[in-house]
Short mmCIF file of C-alpha atoms in Angstrom, two decimals:
data_model
loop_
_atom_site.label_atom_id
_atom_site.label_comp_id
_atom_site.label_asym_id
_atom_site.label_seq_id
_atom_site.Cartn_x
_atom_site.Cartn_y
_atom_site.Cartn_z
CA MET A 1 95.19 112.14 117.10
CA LYS A 2 98.43 110.44 116.19
CA ASN A 3 96.96 106.92 115.84
CA GLU A 4 94.16 108.05 113.55
CA LEU A 5 94.78 107.25 109.90
CA GLN A 6 94.96 110.19 107.53
CA THR A 7 94.41 109.87 103.79
CA LEU A 8 96.69 111.55 101.27
CA ARG A 9 95.84 111.33 97.57
CA LEU A 10 98.70 111.67 95.12
CA PHE A 11 97.96 112.37 91.45
CA SER A 12 100.14 111.52 88.48
CA PRO A 13 99.46 111.66 84.75
CA LEU A 14 98.86 108.43 82.86
CA PHE A 15 100.78 107.50 79.72
CA PRO A 16 98.50 105.22 77.69
CA HIS A 17 99.12 103.74 74.26
CA ILE A 18 97.34 101.31 71.99
CA TYR A 19 98.14 98.82 69.27
CA ARG A 20 95.15 98.98 66.96
CA LYS A 21 93.74 96.18 64.85
CA ASN A 22 94.19 96.57 61.10
CA GLU A 23 91.56 95.81 58.46
CA TRP A 24 92.34 92.06 58.75
CA GLY A 25 91.88 92.07 62.53
CA ASP A 26 95.61 91.71 63.26
CA LEU A 27 97.41 94.07 65.63
CA ASP A 28 99.52 96.74 64.00
CA ASP A 29 103.19 96.94 64.95
CA TYR A 30 102.80 100.70 65.35
CA ARG A 31 102.23 101.97 68.89
CA GLU A 32 99.86 104.92 69.06
CA ASP A 33 100.11 107.17 72.11
CA LEU A 34 96.76 108.25 73.51
CA SER A 35 95.83 111.24 75.63
CA ALA A 36 94.49 110.88 79.15
CA GLY A 37 91.14 112.09 77.82
CA GLU A 38 91.02 109.39 75.15
CA VAL A 39 91.18 106.58 77.73
CA LEU A 40 88.30 107.79 79.92
CA GLU A 41 86.03 105.24 78.24
CA TYR A 42 88.36 102.45 79.44
CA GLU A 43 88.42 103.51 83.12
CA ASP A 44 86.57 100.36 84.29
CA LYS A 45 88.92 98.06 82.35
CA ILE A 46 91.99 99.85 83.71
CA LEU A 47 90.61 99.63 87.27
CA ALA A 48 89.99 95.91 86.76
CA LEU A 49 93.60 95.41 85.65
CA ILE A 50 94.94 97.33 88.68
CA GLN A 51 92.78 95.17 90.97
CA LYS A 52 93.98 92.00 89.22
CA GLU A 53 97.62 93.06 89.80
CA ARG A 54 97.14 93.19 93.57
CA LEU A 55 98.84 90.30 95.33
CA PRO A 56 97.14 88.48 98.22
CA SER A 57 100.28 89.06 100.33
CA GLU A 58 99.75 92.84 100.03
CA GLY A 59 96.33 92.77 101.68
CA GLU A 60 94.79 96.13 102.57
CA ARG A 61 98.27 97.68 102.92
CA GLY A 62 98.89 97.41 99.17
CA LEU A 63 102.32 98.60 98.07
CA ALA A 64 103.17 99.75 101.61
CA VAL A 65 104.29 96.19 102.40
CA TYR A 66 107.38 96.90 100.23
CA LEU A 67 108.45 100.05 102.09
CA ASP A 68 111.59 100.10 104.16
CA ASP A 69 113.35 102.68 106.31
CA ASP A 70 111.38 105.15 108.38
CA LEU A 71 108.37 105.36 106.06
CA ILE A 72 107.14 101.88 107.01
CA ARG A 73 106.41 103.12 110.54
CA LYS A 74 104.30 106.04 109.31
CA VAL A 75 102.67 104.74 106.11
CA HIS A 76 99.86 102.26 106.66
CA SER A 77 98.77 101.64 103.05
CA ILE A 78 99.52 102.63 99.45
CA ASN A 79 96.92 101.75 96.83
CA PRO A 80 97.18 102.99 93.23
CA SER A 81 94.04 103.55 91.20
CA VAL A 82 92.72 105.78 88.44
CA GLU A 83 89.95 108.35 88.33
CA GLU A 84 88.60 111.08 86.12
CA TRP A 85 89.45 114.67 86.89
CA ASN A 86 89.10 117.67 84.63
CA GLY A 87 88.13 115.56 81.59
CA GLU A 88 91.15 113.26 81.84
CA LEU A 89 91.97 109.94 83.49
CA TRP A 90 94.65 110.27 86.16
CA GLY A 91 96.71 107.89 88.25
CA VAL A 92 95.61 108.39 91.85
CA THR A 93 97.55 106.77 94.66
CA GLU A 94 95.75 106.73 97.98
CA VAL A 95 98.15 106.71 100.91
CA GLN A 96 96.99 106.22 104.49
CA THR A 97 99.39 107.46 107.14
CA GLN A 98 99.66 107.55 110.90
CA GLY A 99 99.67 111.34 111.25
CA ALA A 100 100.67 113.84 108.58
CA LEU A 101 103.84 113.36 106.59
CA SER A 102 106.56 115.98 106.89
CA ALA A 103 107.82 117.65 103.71
CA SER A 104 110.89 115.40 103.71
CA GLU A 105 108.77 112.27 104.28
CA LEU A 106 106.48 113.28 101.41
CA ALA A 107 109.51 113.83 99.17
CA GLU A 108 110.88 110.41 100.16
CA LEU A 109 107.51 108.78 99.51
CA THR A 110 107.06 110.39 96.07
CA GLU A 111 110.61 109.36 95.12
CA TRP A 112 109.85 105.79 96.24
CA LEU A 113 106.57 105.80 94.31
CA SER A 114 108.34 107.11 91.21
CA SER A 115 110.70 104.12 91.34
CA GLN A 116 107.75 101.75 91.92
CA PHE A 117 105.94 103.23 88.91
CA SER A 118 109.03 102.98 86.67
CA ASP A 119 110.62 99.69 87.75
CA GLY A 120 108.41 97.84 90.22
CA TRP A 121 104.64 97.71 90.34
CA GLY A 122 104.20 100.06 87.38
CA GLU A 123 106.57 98.14 85.12
CA GLY A 124 104.48 95.01 85.59
CA LEU A 125 101.24 96.90 85.02
CA GLU A 126 102.40 98.59 81.81
CA GLN A 127 103.28 95.20 80.29
CA ARG A 128 99.75 93.81 80.71
CA GLU A 129 97.47 94.35 77.75
CA ILE A 130 93.89 95.44 78.15
CA LYS A 131 91.73 94.00 75.39
CA VAL A 132 89.56 96.70 73.83
CA ASP A 133 87.34 96.59 70.75
CA ASP A 134 89.89 98.17 68.44
CA GLY A 135 93.09 96.58 69.78
CA GLU A 136 95.24 96.25 72.89
CA LEU A 137 95.59 99.12 75.36
CA TYR A 138 98.59 99.55 77.67
CA VAL A 139 98.72 102.03 80.54
CA SER A 140 101.76 103.36 82.36
CA PHE A 141 101.85 105.45 85.54
CA TRP A 142 105.40 106.59 84.65
CA ASP A 143 107.28 108.19 81.78
CA SER A 144 110.85 109.42 81.42
CA SER A 145 109.68 112.72 79.96
CA ASP A 146 109.28 115.97 81.87
CA ARG A 147 105.51 115.40 81.75
CA PHE A 148 105.79 112.90 84.64
CA PHE A 149 105.13 114.08 88.18
CA ILE A 150 103.52 112.98 91.44
CA ARG A 151 101.65 115.72 93.29
CA PRO A 152 99.32 115.87 96.28
CA GLU A 153 95.70 116.36 95.22
CA ASP A 154 95.29 119.79 96.82
CA GLU A 155 98.51 121.04 95.25
CA LEU A 156 97.56 119.81 91.77
CA LYS A 157 93.97 120.97 91.84
CA GLY A 158 95.03 124.31 93.24
CA SER A 159 97.38 124.82 90.28
CA GLN A 160 95.17 123.67 87.40
CA SER A 161 96.54 126.20 84.94
CA TYR A 162 100.00 124.59 85.00
CA GLY A 163 98.79 121.12 83.94
CA PHE A 164 101.51 118.87 82.55
CA GLY A 165 104.15 121.60 82.86
CA MET A 166 104.55 120.65 86.50
CA THR A 167 107.21 118.21 87.67
CA MET A 168 107.87 116.59 91.02
CA GLY A 169 110.07 119.56 91.92
CA GLY A 170 107.70 122.27 90.74
CA MET A 171 107.42 124.24 87.53
CA ARG A 172 109.83 123.45 84.74
#
């Protein structure tokens, strides 16, 4: 049915880094990049930060309140989160839509999300420290490298062997 909400889950790699405490308990100036597997132990803290970043004005619709153009009529809600898959922590954006998105609508949505992750919602998130025992952790949903992509869950999990070699447009 057209009015029934459908759920689409979009996966993207995370780009975490940490500033560790030195022997005196002060934070080092050196930023250490972490793998998505190394931050699994911080999943709860990262989820708490994402929840804290939600604005009351967004309500259940989440980031969808910022959509414009045609997508606002079709997309009911957009809510970023993280979850473990295949031994790594991933960015997972749950999108609820009125009916299925066409290929062009999905492309428009992933392009919009990419800009949100780089300059909007994600920029704010990546500037918030997460206090951990050995320092301050920062997590980004976006990176300018070719390791960044946003892919539907079924597409990603159906192409496990490609891993980070995949981009929004396909294989590199």
